[in-house]
PDB file of C-alpha atoms in Angstrom:
ATOM      1  CA  UNK A   1      33.625 -33.072  19.618  1.00  0.00           C
ATOM      2  CA  UNK A   2      32.104 -33.296  23.083  1.00  0.00           C
ATOM      3  CA  UNK A   3      30.393 -30.026  24.032  1.00  0.00           C
ATOM      4  CA  UNK A   4      31.305 -30.689  27.677  1.00  0.00           C
ATOM      5  CA  UNK A   5      34.923 -29.958  26.771  1.00  0.00           C
ATOM      6  CA  UNK A   6      33.964 -26.335  26.037  1.00  0.00           C
ATOM      7  CA  UNK A   7      33.073 -23.288  28.043  1.00  0.00           C
ATOM      8  CA  UNK A   8      31.085 -20.343  26.723  1.00  0.00           C
ATOM      9  CA  UNK A   9      32.373 -16.918  27.726  1.00  0.00           C
ATOM     10  CA  UNK A  10      29.981 -14.539  29.433  1.00  0.00           C
ATOM     11  CA  UNK A  11      29.397 -10.947  28.271  1.00  0.00           C
ATOM     12  CA  UNK A  12      30.241 -11.437  24.582  1.00  0.00           C
ATOM     13  CA  UNK A  13      30.220  -8.526  22.108  1.00  0.00           C
ATOM     14  CA  UNK A  14      26.839  -7.414  20.771  1.00  0.00           C
ATOM     15  CA  UNK A  15      27.895  -7.375  17.108  1.00  0.00           C
ATOM     16  CA  UNK A  16      30.082  -9.428  14.755  1.00  0.00           C
ATOM     17  CA  UNK A  17      33.344 -10.635  16.306  1.00  0.00           C
ATOM     18  CA  UNK A  18      36.261  -9.716  14.055  1.00  0.00           C
ATOM     19  CA  UNK A  19      39.245 -11.134  15.948  1.00  0.00           C
ATOM     20  CA  UNK A  20      40.278 -13.294  18.900  1.00  0.00           C
ATOM     21  CA  UNK A  21      43.899 -13.485  20.095  1.00  0.00           C
ATOM     22  CA  UNK A  22      45.471 -15.089  23.162  1.00  0.00           C
ATOM     23  CA  UNK A  23      48.019 -13.147  25.177  1.00  0.00           C
ATOM     24  CA  UNK A  24      51.627 -14.239  24.549  1.00  0.00           C
ATOM     25  CA  UNK A  25      52.635 -17.372  26.473  1.00  0.00           C
ATOM     26  CA  UNK A  26      49.151 -17.627  27.951  1.00  0.00           C
ATOM     27  CA  UNK A  27      46.114 -19.840  27.602  1.00  0.00           C
ATOM     28  CA  UNK A  28      44.185 -17.772  30.147  1.00  0.00           C
ATOM     29  CA  UNK A  29      43.786 -14.257  28.735  1.00  0.00           C
ATOM     30  CA  UNK A  30      41.985 -13.629  25.454  1.00  0.00           C
ATOM     31  CA  UNK A  31      41.517 -10.325  23.611  1.00  0.00           C
ATOM     32  CA  UNK A  32      38.450  -9.917  21.399  1.00  0.00           C
ATOM     33  CA  UNK A  33      37.671  -7.218  18.830  1.00  0.00           C
ATOM     34  CA  UNK A  34      34.192  -6.565  17.469  1.00  0.00           C
ATOM     35  CA  UNK A  35      32.040  -4.513  15.155  1.00  0.00           C
ATOM     36  CA  UNK A  36      30.292  -3.237  18.302  1.00  0.00           C
ATOM     37  CA  UNK A  37      33.298  -0.854  18.624  1.00  0.00           C
ATOM     38  CA  UNK A  38      34.802  -2.621  21.639  1.00  0.00           C
ATOM     39  CA  UNK A  39      38.020  -4.382  22.552  1.00  0.00           C
ATOM     40  CA  UNK A  40      37.495  -6.839  25.388  1.00  0.00           C
ATOM     41  CA  UNK A  41      39.828  -8.865  27.591  1.00  0.00           C
ATOM     42  CA  UNK A  42      38.601 -12.173  29.019  1.00  0.00           C
ATOM     43  CA  UNK A  43      39.955 -14.454  31.714  1.00  0.00           C
ATOM     44  CA  UNK A  44      38.912 -17.712  30.060  1.00  0.00           C
ATOM     45  CA  UNK A  45      39.783 -19.767  33.144  1.00  0.00           C
ATOM     46  CA  UNK A  46      36.950 -18.070  35.015  1.00  0.00           C
ATOM     47  CA  UNK A  47      34.818 -17.308  31.939  1.00  0.00           C
ATOM     48  CA  UNK A  48      34.836 -13.650  32.934  1.00  0.00           C
ATOM     49  CA  UNK A  49      35.300 -10.383  31.064  1.00  0.00           C
ATOM     50  CA  UNK A  50      38.036  -8.425  32.840  1.00  0.00           C
ATOM     51  CA  UNK A  51      38.166  -5.214  30.812  1.00  0.00           C
ATOM     52  CA  UNK A  52      36.396  -3.426  27.984  1.00  0.00           C
ATOM     53  CA  UNK A  53      37.645  -0.504  25.922  1.00  0.00           C
ATOM     54  CA  UNK A  54      35.122   1.467  23.876  1.00  0.00           C
ATOM     55  CA  UNK A  55      36.227   2.807  20.512  1.00  0.00           C
ATOM     56  CA  UNK A  56      34.591   5.181  18.048  1.00  0.00           C
ATOM     57  CA  UNK A  57      34.466   2.694  15.192  1.00  0.00           C
ATOM     58  CA  UNK A  58      34.276  -1.087  14.613  1.00  0.00           C
ATOM     59  CA  UNK A  59      37.447  -2.995  15.518  1.00  0.00           C
ATOM     60  CA  UNK A  60      38.648  -5.086  12.560  1.00  0.00           C
ATOM     61  CA  UNK A  61      41.717  -6.745  14.121  1.00  0.00           C
ATOM     62  CA  UNK A  62      44.021  -6.685  17.127  1.00  0.00           C
ATOM     63  CA  UNK A  63      47.295  -8.063  18.457  1.00  0.00           C
ATOM     64  CA  UNK A  64      49.127  -8.235  21.774  1.00  0.00           C
ATOM     65  CA  UNK A  65      52.387  -6.292  21.811  1.00  0.00           C
ATOM     66  CA  UNK A  66      53.182  -7.859  25.196  1.00  0.00           C
ATOM     67  CA  UNK A  67      51.085  -9.324  28.038  1.00  0.00           C
ATOM     68  CA  UNK A  68      49.710  -5.901  29.044  1.00  0.00           C
ATOM     69  CA  UNK A  69      49.392  -3.959  25.776  1.00  0.00           C
ATOM     70  CA  UNK A  70      46.987  -4.566  22.885  1.00  0.00           C
ATOM     71  CA  UNK A  71      47.087  -2.812  19.512  1.00  0.00           C
ATOM     72  CA  UNK A  72      43.902  -2.503  17.431  1.00  0.00           C
ATOM     73  CA  UNK A  73      42.987  -1.497  13.900  1.00  0.00           C
ATOM     74  CA  UNK A  74      39.571  -0.056  13.137  1.00  0.00           C
ATOM     75  CA  UNK A  75      37.187   1.016  10.412  1.00  0.00           C
ATOM     76  CA  UNK A  76      37.973   4.701  11.062  1.00  0.00           C
ATOM     77  CA  UNK A  77      41.572   4.184   9.820  1.00  0.00           C
ATOM     78  CA  UNK A  78      43.128   4.394  13.294  1.00  0.00           C
ATOM     79  CA  UNK A  79      45.748   2.231  14.973  1.00  0.00           C
ATOM     80  CA  UNK A  80      45.370   2.335  18.747  1.00  0.00           C
ATOM     81  CA  UNK A  81      47.284   0.939  21.716  1.00  0.00           C
ATOM     82  CA  UNK A  82      45.609  -0.010  25.004  1.00  0.00           C
ATOM     83  CA  UNK A  83      47.450  -0.586  28.275  1.00  0.00           C
ATOM     84  CA  UNK A  84      45.621  -3.230  30.314  1.00  0.00           C
ATOM     85  CA  UNK A  85      47.382  -2.245  33.541  1.00  0.00           C
ATOM     86  CA  UNK A  86      46.980   1.537  33.504  1.00  0.00           C
ATOM     87  CA  UNK A  87      43.826   1.715  31.323  1.00  0.00           C
ATOM     88  CA  UNK A  88      45.658   4.215  29.130  1.00  0.00           C
ATOM     89  CA  UNK A  89      44.708   4.364  25.460  1.00  0.00           C
ATOM     90  CA  UNK A  90      46.355   6.270  22.656  1.00  0.00           C
ATOM     91  CA  UNK A  91      46.301   6.630  18.881  1.00  0.00           C
ATOM     92  CA  UNK A  92      49.586   5.409  17.395  1.00  0.00           C
ATOM     93  CA  UNK A  93      48.746   6.631  13.907  1.00  0.00           C
ATOM     94  CA  UNK A  94      46.415   6.291  10.946  1.00  0.00           C
ATOM     95  CA  UNK A  95      46.068   4.800   7.486  1.00  0.00           C
ATOM     96  CA  UNK A  96      44.163   6.382   4.595  1.00  0.00           C
ATOM     97  CA  UNK A  97      41.470   3.708   4.818  1.00  0.00           C
ATOM     98  CA  UNK A  98      40.246   1.038   7.239  1.00  0.00           C
ATOM     99  CA  UNK A  99      42.900  -0.964   9.126  1.00  0.00           C
ATOM    100  CA  UNK A 100      42.068  -4.593   8.346  1.00  0.00           C
ATOM    101  CA  UNK A 101      45.035  -6.471   9.881  1.00  0.00           C
ATOM    102  CA  UNK A 102      47.236  -6.054  12.955  1.00  0.00           C
ATOM    103  CA  UNK A 103      50.280  -8.125  13.963  1.00  0.00           C
ATOM    104  CA  UNK A 104      53.129  -7.704  16.437  1.00  0.00           C
ATOM    105  CA  UNK A 105      56.616  -7.870  14.922  1.00  0.00           C
ATOM    106  CA  UNK A 106      58.666  -9.101  17.859  1.00  0.00           C
ATOM    107  CA  UNK A 107      61.937  -9.152  15.915  1.00  0.00           C
ATOM    108  CA  UNK A 108      61.930  -5.362  15.764  1.00  0.00           C
ATOM    109  CA  UNK A 109      59.449  -4.578  18.570  1.00  0.00           C
ATOM    110  CA  UNK A 110      56.986  -2.886  16.238  1.00  0.00           C
ATOM    111  CA  UNK A 111      53.319  -3.120  15.279  1.00  0.00           C
ATOM    112  CA  UNK A 112      52.572  -4.149  11.688  1.00  0.00           C
ATOM    113  CA  UNK A 113      49.265  -3.086  10.146  1.00  0.00           C
ATOM    114  CA  UNK A 114      47.601  -3.799   6.807  1.00  0.00           C
ATOM    115  CA  UNK A 115      44.929  -1.556   5.333  1.00  0.00           C
ATOM    116  CA  UNK A 116      42.355  -1.159   2.601  1.00  0.00           C
ATOM    117  CA  UNK A 117      44.534   1.793   1.483  1.00  0.00           C
ATOM    118  CA  UNK A 118      46.733  -0.870  -0.210  1.00  0.00           C
ATOM    119  CA  UNK A 119      49.664  -0.488   2.191  1.00  0.00           C
ATOM    120  CA  UNK A 120      51.208  -2.140   5.188  1.00  0.00           C
ATOM    121  CA  UNK A 121      52.859   0.039   7.818  1.00  0.00           C
ATOM    122  CA  UNK A 122      55.317  -0.486  10.661  1.00  0.00           C
ATOM    123  CA  UNK A 123      54.793   1.475  13.874  1.00  0.00           C
ATOM    124  CA  UNK A 124      57.273   2.263  16.659  1.00  0.00           C
ATOM    125  CA  UNK A 125      55.042   2.483  19.736  1.00  0.00           C
ATOM    126  CA  UNK A 126      57.725   4.128  21.869  1.00  0.00           C
ATOM    127  CA  UNK A 127      57.312   7.450  20.078  1.00  0.00           C
ATOM    128  CA  UNK A 128      54.100   6.688  18.166  1.00  0.00           C
ATOM    129  CA  UNK A 129      55.486   7.099  14.694  1.00  0.00           C
ATOM    130  CA  UNK A 130      55.328   5.222  11.416  1.00  0.00           C
ATOM    131  CA  UNK A 131      58.758   3.850  10.538  1.00  0.00           C
ATOM    132  CA  UNK A 132      57.830   2.383   7.163  1.00  0.00           C
ATOM    133  CA  UNK A 133      55.046   2.357   4.564  1.00  0.00           C
ATOM    134  CA  UNK A 134      55.000  -0.356   1.895  1.00  0.00           C
ATOM    135  CA  UNK A 135      52.737  -0.543  -1.157  1.00  0.00           C
ATOM    136  CA  UNK A 136      50.923  -3.855  -1.702  1.00  0.00           C
ATOM    137  CA  UNK A 137      50.511  -4.332  -5.441  1.00  0.00           C
ATOM    138  CA  UNK A 138      47.210  -2.808  -6.565  1.00  0.00           C
ATOM    139  CA  UNK A 139      44.958  -4.434  -4.012  1.00  0.00           C
ATOM    140  CA  UNK A 140      43.518  -3.739  -0.600  1.00  0.00           C
ATOM    141  CA  UNK A 141      45.008  -5.799   2.233  1.00  0.00           C
ATOM    142  CA  UNK A 142      42.440  -8.482   3.033  1.00  0.00           C
ATOM    143  CA  UNK A 143      44.565 -10.805   5.205  1.00  0.00           C
ATOM    144  CA  UNK A 144      48.064 -10.788   6.663  1.00  0.00           C
ATOM    145  CA  UNK A 145      50.314 -13.162   8.597  1.00  0.00           C
ATOM    146  CA  UNK A 146      53.633 -12.679  10.377  1.00  0.00           C
ATOM    147  CA  UNK A 147      56.094 -15.102  11.970  1.00  0.00           C
ATOM    148  CA  UNK A 148      59.531 -13.820  13.012  1.00  0.00           C
ATOM    149  CA  UNK A 149      60.909 -12.052   9.916  1.00  0.00           C
ATOM    150  CA  UNK A 150      58.451 -13.518   7.398  1.00  0.00           C
ATOM    151  CA  UNK A 151      55.331 -11.628   6.265  1.00  0.00           C
ATOM    152  CA  UNK A 152      52.598 -12.871   3.923  1.00  0.00           C
ATOM    153  CA  UNK A 153      49.989 -10.407   2.634  1.00  0.00           C
ATOM    154  CA  UNK A 154      46.876 -11.417   0.662  1.00  0.00           C
ATOM    155  CA  UNK A 155      45.236  -8.643  -1.340  1.00  0.00           C
ATOM    156  CA  UNK A 156      41.905  -7.945  -2.995  1.00  0.00           C
ATOM    157  CA  UNK A 157      43.377  -8.483  -6.478  1.00  0.00           C
ATOM    158  CA  UNK A 158      44.155 -12.128  -5.557  1.00  0.00           C
ATOM    159  CA  UNK A 159      47.862 -11.519  -5.084  1.00  0.00           C
ATOM    160  CA  UNK A 160      50.055 -12.801  -2.248  1.00  0.00           C
ATOM    161  CA  UNK A 161      53.121 -10.713  -1.429  1.00  0.00           C
ATOM    162  CA  UNK A 162      55.929 -12.152   0.684  1.00  0.00           C
ATOM    163  CA  UNK A 163      58.148  -9.746   2.640  1.00  0.00           C
ATOM    164  CA  UNK A 164      61.201 -10.049   4.897  1.00  0.00           C
ATOM    165  CA  UNK A 165      61.315  -7.697   7.896  1.00  0.00           C
ATOM    166  CA  UNK A 166      65.104  -7.578   7.666  1.00  0.00           C
ATOM    167  CA  UNK A 167      64.946  -5.964   4.218  1.00  0.00           C
ATOM    168  CA  UNK A 168      61.728  -4.117   3.447  1.00  0.00           C
ATOM    169  CA  UNK A 169      63.075  -2.283   0.421  1.00  0.00           C
ATOM    170  CA  UNK A 170      61.328  -4.729  -1.896  1.00  0.00           C
ATOM    171  CA  UNK A 171      59.021  -7.716  -1.444  1.00  0.00           C
ATOM    172  CA  UNK A 172      60.656 -11.141  -1.804  1.00  0.00           C
ATOM    173  CA  UNK A 173      58.029 -12.464  -4.173  1.00  0.00           C
ATOM    174  CA  UNK A 174      54.581 -11.762  -5.542  1.00  0.00           C
ATOM    175  CA  UNK A 175      52.323 -14.667  -6.379  1.00  0.00           C
ATOM    176  CA  UNK A 176      48.944 -15.145  -7.943  1.00  0.00           C
ATOM    177  CA  UNK A 177      46.552 -16.794  -5.515  1.00  0.00           C
ATOM    178  CA  UNK A 178      45.898 -20.414  -6.392  1.00  0.00           C
ATOM    179  CA  UNK A 179      42.301 -19.880  -5.245  1.00  0.00           C
ATOM    180  CA  UNK A 180      39.928 -18.389  -7.794  1.00  0.00           C
ATOM    181  CA  UNK A 181      37.868 -16.340  -5.385  1.00  0.00           C
ATOM    182  CA  UNK A 182      38.339 -13.694  -2.691  1.00  0.00           C
ATOM    183  CA  UNK A 183      40.778 -14.490   0.113  1.00  0.00           C
ATOM    184  CA  UNK A 184      39.401 -14.633   3.654  1.00  0.00           C
ATOM    185  CA  UNK A 185      42.415 -15.729   5.718  1.00  0.00           C
ATOM    186  CA  UNK A 186      46.134 -16.458   5.451  1.00  0.00           C
ATOM    187  CA  UNK A 187      48.533 -17.964   8.016  1.00  0.00           C
ATOM    188  CA  UNK A 188      52.213 -18.927   7.843  1.00  0.00           C
ATOM    189  CA  UNK A 189      53.291 -22.401   8.956  1.00  0.00           C
ATOM    190  CA  UNK A 190      55.068 -22.227  12.353  1.00  0.00           C
ATOM    191  CA  UNK A 191      58.192 -23.661  10.683  1.00  0.00           C
ATOM    192  CA  UNK A 192      58.005 -20.838   8.088  1.00  0.00           C
ATOM    193  CA  UNK A 193      58.162 -23.265   5.150  1.00  0.00           C
ATOM    194  CA  UNK A 194      54.975 -21.925   3.583  1.00  0.00           C
ATOM    195  CA  UNK A 195      51.472 -20.682   4.222  1.00  0.00           C
ATOM    196  CA  UNK A 196      47.832 -21.703   4.196  1.00  0.00           C
ATOM    197  CA  UNK A 197      45.108 -19.493   2.757  1.00  0.00           C
ATOM    198  CA  UNK A 198      41.346 -19.769   2.410  1.00  0.00           C
ATOM    199  CA  UNK A 199      38.657 -18.245   0.224  1.00  0.00           C
ATOM    200  CA  UNK A 200      34.963 -17.420   0.178  1.00  0.00           C
ATOM    201  CA  UNK A 201      34.414 -20.450  -2.068  1.00  0.00           C
ATOM    202  CA  UNK A 202      34.978 -23.291   0.415  1.00  0.00           C
ATOM    203  CA  UNK A 203      38.603 -23.952  -0.493  1.00  0.00           C
ATOM    204  CA  UNK A 204      41.949 -23.969   1.281  1.00  0.00           C
ATOM    205  CA  UNK A 205      45.389 -23.872  -0.371  1.00  0.00           C
ATOM    206  CA  UNK A 206      48.670 -25.068   1.136  1.00  0.00           C
ATOM    207  CA  UNK A 207      51.636 -23.265  -0.444  1.00  0.00           C
ATOM    208  CA  UNK A 208      55.430 -23.364  -0.001  1.00  0.00           C
ATOM    209  CA  UNK A 209      57.910 -20.467  -0.157  1.00  0.00           C
ATOM    210  CA  UNK A 210      60.788 -22.419  -1.699  1.00  0.00           C
ATOM    211  CA  UNK A 211      60.580 -22.091  -5.485  1.00  0.00           C
ATOM    212  CA  UNK A 212      62.481 -25.327  -6.126  1.00  0.00           C
ATOM    213  CA  UNK A 213      60.298 -27.439  -8.472  1.00  0.00           C
ATOM    214  CA  UNK A 214      60.495 -30.449  -6.164  1.00  0.00           C
ATOM    215  CA  UNK A 215      59.218 -28.394  -3.239  1.00  0.00           C
ATOM    216  CA  UNK A 216      56.481 -26.817  -5.351  1.00  0.00           C
ATOM    217  CA  UNK A 217      55.180 -30.290  -6.159  1.00  0.00           C
ATOM    218  CA  UNK A 218      54.029 -30.525  -2.536  1.00  0.00           C
ATOM    219  CA  UNK A 219      51.567 -27.641  -2.763  1.00  0.00           C
ATOM    220  CA  UNK A 220      47.883 -28.469  -3.040  1.00  0.00           C
ATOM    221  CA  UNK A 221      44.383 -27.095  -2.576  1.00  0.00           C
ATOM    222  CA  UNK A 222      41.268 -28.820  -1.288  1.00  0.00           C
ATOM    223  CA  UNK A 223      37.537 -28.313  -0.903  1.00  0.00           C
ATOM    224  CA  UNK A 224      36.041 -27.990   2.570  1.00  0.00           C
ATOM    225  CA  UNK A 225      33.178 -26.436   4.540  1.00  0.00           C
ATOM    226  CA  UNK A 226      30.609 -27.690   2.063  1.00  0.00           C
ATOM    227  CA  UNK A 227      27.433 -29.697   2.428  1.00  0.00           C
ATOM    228  CA  UNK A 228      24.724 -31.192   0.261  1.00  0.00           C
ATOM    229  CA  UNK A 229      21.102 -30.161   0.626  1.00  0.00           C
ATOM    230  CA  UNK A 230      18.842 -33.182   0.222  1.00  0.00           C
ATOM    231  CA  UNK A 231      21.893 -34.964  -1.243  1.00  0.00           C
ATOM    232  CA  UNK A 232      21.414 -32.934  -4.418  1.00  0.00           C
ATOM    233  CA  UNK A 233      22.510 -29.302  -4.238  1.00  0.00           C
ATOM    234  CA  UNK A 234      26.012 -28.606  -2.945  1.00  0.00           C
ATOM    235  CA  UNK A 235      26.145 -25.663  -0.544  1.00  0.00           C
ATOM    236  CA  UNK A 236      29.501 -23.866  -0.500  1.00  0.00           C
ATOM    237  CA  UNK A 237      30.539 -21.717   2.459  1.00  0.00           C
ATOM    238  CA  UNK A 238      33.326 -19.168   3.006  1.00  0.00           C
ATOM    239  CA  UNK A 239      36.304 -20.343   5.082  1.00  0.00           C
ATOM    240  CA  UNK A 240      36.656 -17.343   7.386  1.00  0.00           C
ATOM    241  CA  UNK A 241      39.392 -18.293   9.812  1.00  0.00           C
ATOM    242  CA  UNK A 242      42.624 -20.292  10.101  1.00  0.00           C
ATOM    243  CA  UNK A 243      44.776 -20.903  13.182  1.00  0.00           C
ATOM    244  CA  UNK A 244      47.916 -23.029  13.557  1.00  0.00           C
ATOM    245  CA  UNK A 245      48.809 -25.353  16.411  1.00  0.00           C
ATOM    246  CA  UNK A 246      52.366 -24.230  17.206  1.00  0.00           C
ATOM    247  CA  UNK A 247      53.498 -27.624  18.486  1.00  0.00           C
ATOM    248  CA  UNK A 248      52.110 -30.092  15.941  1.00  0.00           C
ATOM    249  CA  UNK A 249      51.790 -27.659  12.996  1.00  0.00           C
ATOM    250  CA  UNK A 250      48.254 -28.856  12.336  1.00  0.00           C
ATOM    251  CA  UNK A 251      45.726 -26.112  11.687  1.00  0.00           C
ATOM    252  CA  UNK A 252      42.084 -25.319  12.356  1.00  0.00           C
ATOM    253  CA  UNK A 253      39.660 -23.813   9.868  1.00  0.00           C
ATOM    254  CA  UNK A 254      36.333 -22.191  10.637  1.00  0.00           C
ATOM    255  CA  UNK A 255      33.593 -21.740   8.066  1.00  0.00           C
ATOM    256  CA  UNK A 256      30.223 -20.136   7.554  1.00  0.00           C
ATOM    257  CA  UNK A 257      28.759 -23.645   7.711  1.00  0.00           C
ATOM    258  CA  UNK A 258      29.211 -23.420  11.504  1.00  0.00           C
ATOM    259  CA  UNK A 259      31.937 -26.077  11.678  1.00  0.00           C
ATOM    260  CA  UNK A 260      35.534 -26.122  12.905  1.00  0.00           C
ATOM    261  CA  UNK A 261      37.878 -28.667  11.294  1.00  0.00           C
ATOM    262  CA  UNK A 262      41.396 -29.699  12.296  1.00  0.00           C
ATOM    263  CA  UNK A 263      43.753 -30.533   9.402  1.00  0.00           C
ATOM    264  CA  UNK A 264      47.133 -32.168   8.916  1.00  0.00           C
ATOM    265  CA  UNK A 265      48.485 -30.178   5.980  1.00  0.00           C
ATOM    266  CA  UNK A 266      51.624 -32.280   5.547  1.00  0.00           C
ATOM    267  CA  UNK A 267      49.696 -35.531   5.201  1.00  0.00           C
ATOM    268  CA  UNK A 268      46.714 -33.979   3.413  1.00  0.00           C
ATOM    269  CA  UNK A 269      43.993 -35.217   5.746  1.00  0.00           C
ATOM    270  CA  UNK A 270      41.317 -33.989   8.112  1.00  0.00           C
ATOM    271  CA  UNK A 271      41.908 -35.102  11.678  1.00  0.00           C
ATOM    272  CA  UNK A 272      38.559 -34.191  13.190  1.00  0.00           C
ATOM    273  CA  UNK A 273      35.477 -32.023  13.014  1.00  0.00           C
ATOM    274  CA  UNK A 274      33.941 -30.256  16.006  1.00  0.00           C
ATOM    275  CA  UNK A 275      30.211 -30.256  16.686  1.00  0.00           C
ATOM    276  CA  UNK A 276      28.000 -27.855  14.736  1.00  0.00           C
ATOM    277  CA  UNK A 277      27.745 -24.284  16.024  1.00  0.00           C
ATOM    278  CA  UNK A 278      24.584 -22.283  15.518  1.00  0.00           C
ATOM    279  CA  UNK A 279      26.106 -19.746  13.100  1.00  0.00           C
ATOM    280  CA  UNK A 280      29.272 -18.862  11.154  1.00  0.00           C
ATOM    281  CA  UNK A 281      32.724 -19.272  12.648  1.00  0.00           C
ATOM    282  CA  UNK A 282      34.101 -15.732  12.376  1.00  0.00           C
ATOM    283  CA  UNK A 283      37.498 -16.102  14.086  1.00  0.00           C
ATOM    284  CA  UNK A 284      39.764 -18.744  15.649  1.00  0.00           C
ATOM    285  CA  UNK A 285      42.866 -18.675  17.840  1.00  0.00           C
ATOM    286  CA  UNK A 286      45.032 -21.376  19.375  1.00  0.00           C
ATOM    287  CA  UNK A 287      46.922 -20.480  22.527  1.00  0.00           C
ATOM    288  CA  UNK A 288      50.729 -20.499  22.201  1.00  0.00           C
ATOM    289  CA  UNK A 289      51.030 -24.067  23.536  1.00  0.00           C
ATOM    290  CA  UNK A 290      48.082 -25.389  21.542  1.00  0.00           C
ATOM    291  CA  UNK A 291      46.231 -26.493  24.669  1.00  0.00           C
ATOM    292  CA  UNK A 292      43.287 -24.158  24.108  1.00  0.00           C
ATOM    293  CA  UNK A 293      41.290 -23.057  21.071  1.00  0.00           C
ATOM    294  CA  UNK A 294      39.082 -19.957  21.070  1.00  0.00           C
ATOM    295  CA  UNK A 295      36.121 -20.097  18.687  1.00  0.00           C
ATOM    296  CA  UNK A 296      34.172 -16.941  17.841  1.00  0.00           C
ATOM    297  CA  UNK A 297      30.726 -17.361  16.270  1.00  0.00           C
ATOM    298  CA  UNK A 298      28.873 -14.524  14.545  1.00  0.00           C
ATOM    299  CA  UNK A 299      26.172 -14.277  11.909  1.00  0.00           C
ATOM    300  CA  UNK A 300      27.914 -12.750   8.866  1.00  0.00           C
ATOM    301  CA  UNK A 301      24.915 -11.794   6.680  1.00  0.00           C
ATOM    302  CA  UNK A 302      25.797 -14.478   4.133  1.00  0.00           C
ATOM    303  CA  UNK A 303      22.525 -16.377   3.927  1.00  0.00           C
ATOM    304  CA  UNK A 304      19.819 -15.490   1.428  1.00  0.00           C
ATOM    305  CA  UNK A 305      17.236 -16.011   4.135  1.00  0.00           C
ATOM    306  CA  UNK A 306      18.090 -14.208   7.373  1.00  0.00           C
ATOM    307  CA  UNK A 307      17.567 -16.462  10.416  1.00  0.00           C
ATOM    308  CA  UNK A 308      14.792 -15.460  12.780  1.00  0.00           C
ATOM    309  CA  UNK A 309      15.778 -15.002  15.497  1.00  0.00           C
ATOM    310  CA  UNK A 310      19.269 -14.003  14.372  1.00  0.00           C
ATOM    311  CA  UNK A 311      21.987 -15.858  16.339  1.00  0.00           C
ATOM    312  CA  UNK A 312      23.809 -13.772  18.930  1.00  0.00           C
ATOM    313  CA  UNK A 313      27.635 -13.539  18.843  1.00  0.00           C
ATOM    314  CA  UNK A 314      29.239 -16.149  21.101  1.00  0.00           C
ATOM    315  CA  UNK A 315      32.764 -17.143  22.128  1.00  0.00           C
ATOM    316  CA  UNK A 316      33.645 -20.701  23.067  1.00  0.00           C
ATOM    317  CA  UNK A 317      36.897 -21.966  24.538  1.00  0.00           C
ATOM    318  CA  UNK A 318      37.825 -25.595  23.939  1.00  0.00           C
ATOM    319  CA  UNK A 319      40.360 -27.513  26.002  1.00  0.00           C
ATOM    320  CA  UNK A 320      39.655 -30.994  24.668  1.00  0.00           C
ATOM    321  CA  UNK A 321      43.236 -32.226  24.490  1.00  0.00           C
ATOM    322  CA  UNK A 322      42.449 -35.458  22.689  1.00  0.00           C
ATOM    323  CA  UNK A 323      40.757 -33.615  19.838  1.00  0.00           C
ATOM    324  CA  UNK A 324      42.623 -30.352  19.239  1.00  0.00           C
ATOM    325  CA  UNK A 325      46.016 -31.993  19.801  1.00  0.00           C
ATOM    326  CA  UNK A 326      45.508 -34.758  17.274  1.00  0.00           C
ATOM    327  CA  UNK A 327      48.160 -35.246  14.630  1.00  0.00           C
TER     328      UNK A 327
END
């Protein structure tokens, strides 16, 4: 990919970037959470940081509730809500351990959080109360995805639990991960037919919800984000991030090899690979219309030999239509 098609945002976080999310129906405003205990809002059109909220603990994930409110989950177990217009900030509630995942459930106008305390919780932000707590097997919540009523939760014991927001009395199904190693990311297809998940062992799995045997025949897993050193030793990197293109239903993956790939999951092929970045891809986010891709790079302490100097966290925004919109 042509580097000229990218811009690099100014004033990036000073520590590992944990999450990047575009505002709803926008390809201009980007929220960024970091281990430097900040939540930042960028105007990517002007490559400028507009706002910064300081927190007491590293931010592990975030989500827009609407164009002016951002919810965050942090290492100190708290779920917070920031108002970008009034600068107000408040604690919605807490988990019993770190809050790893945050999503906005538009169907019921609530915030959904997943935690290392092995639960997911629903929060009503109007009166700052928890309206539901749901146990997730026996594992910590490592990754979570939500589209409309469908929820997919990947846990530390290599389980995937599927929930329906319309009936949270019991999960719809519990599956064993088809990947042998720890899950890093999970995302639901925009058409809600299934999900894609990735692991620390350079693999991605494409799964389908429908249990019909004919549908299940379509599921597959593949190796990616790997390289060969001197054409002899295969180096295997974690796949840290996944983001779907809402229009074409292709998806991007980002790995600790410093590459971003675009995949066509239905036709089982890679469409393109971006240029090499100087450190791990920590987070990815397509804008709602797929016209823009945010790429967060951070050194994740995964190499045996620490780089000297250690790469600084960076955020790139790509608008190369011909590349990211391939199908």
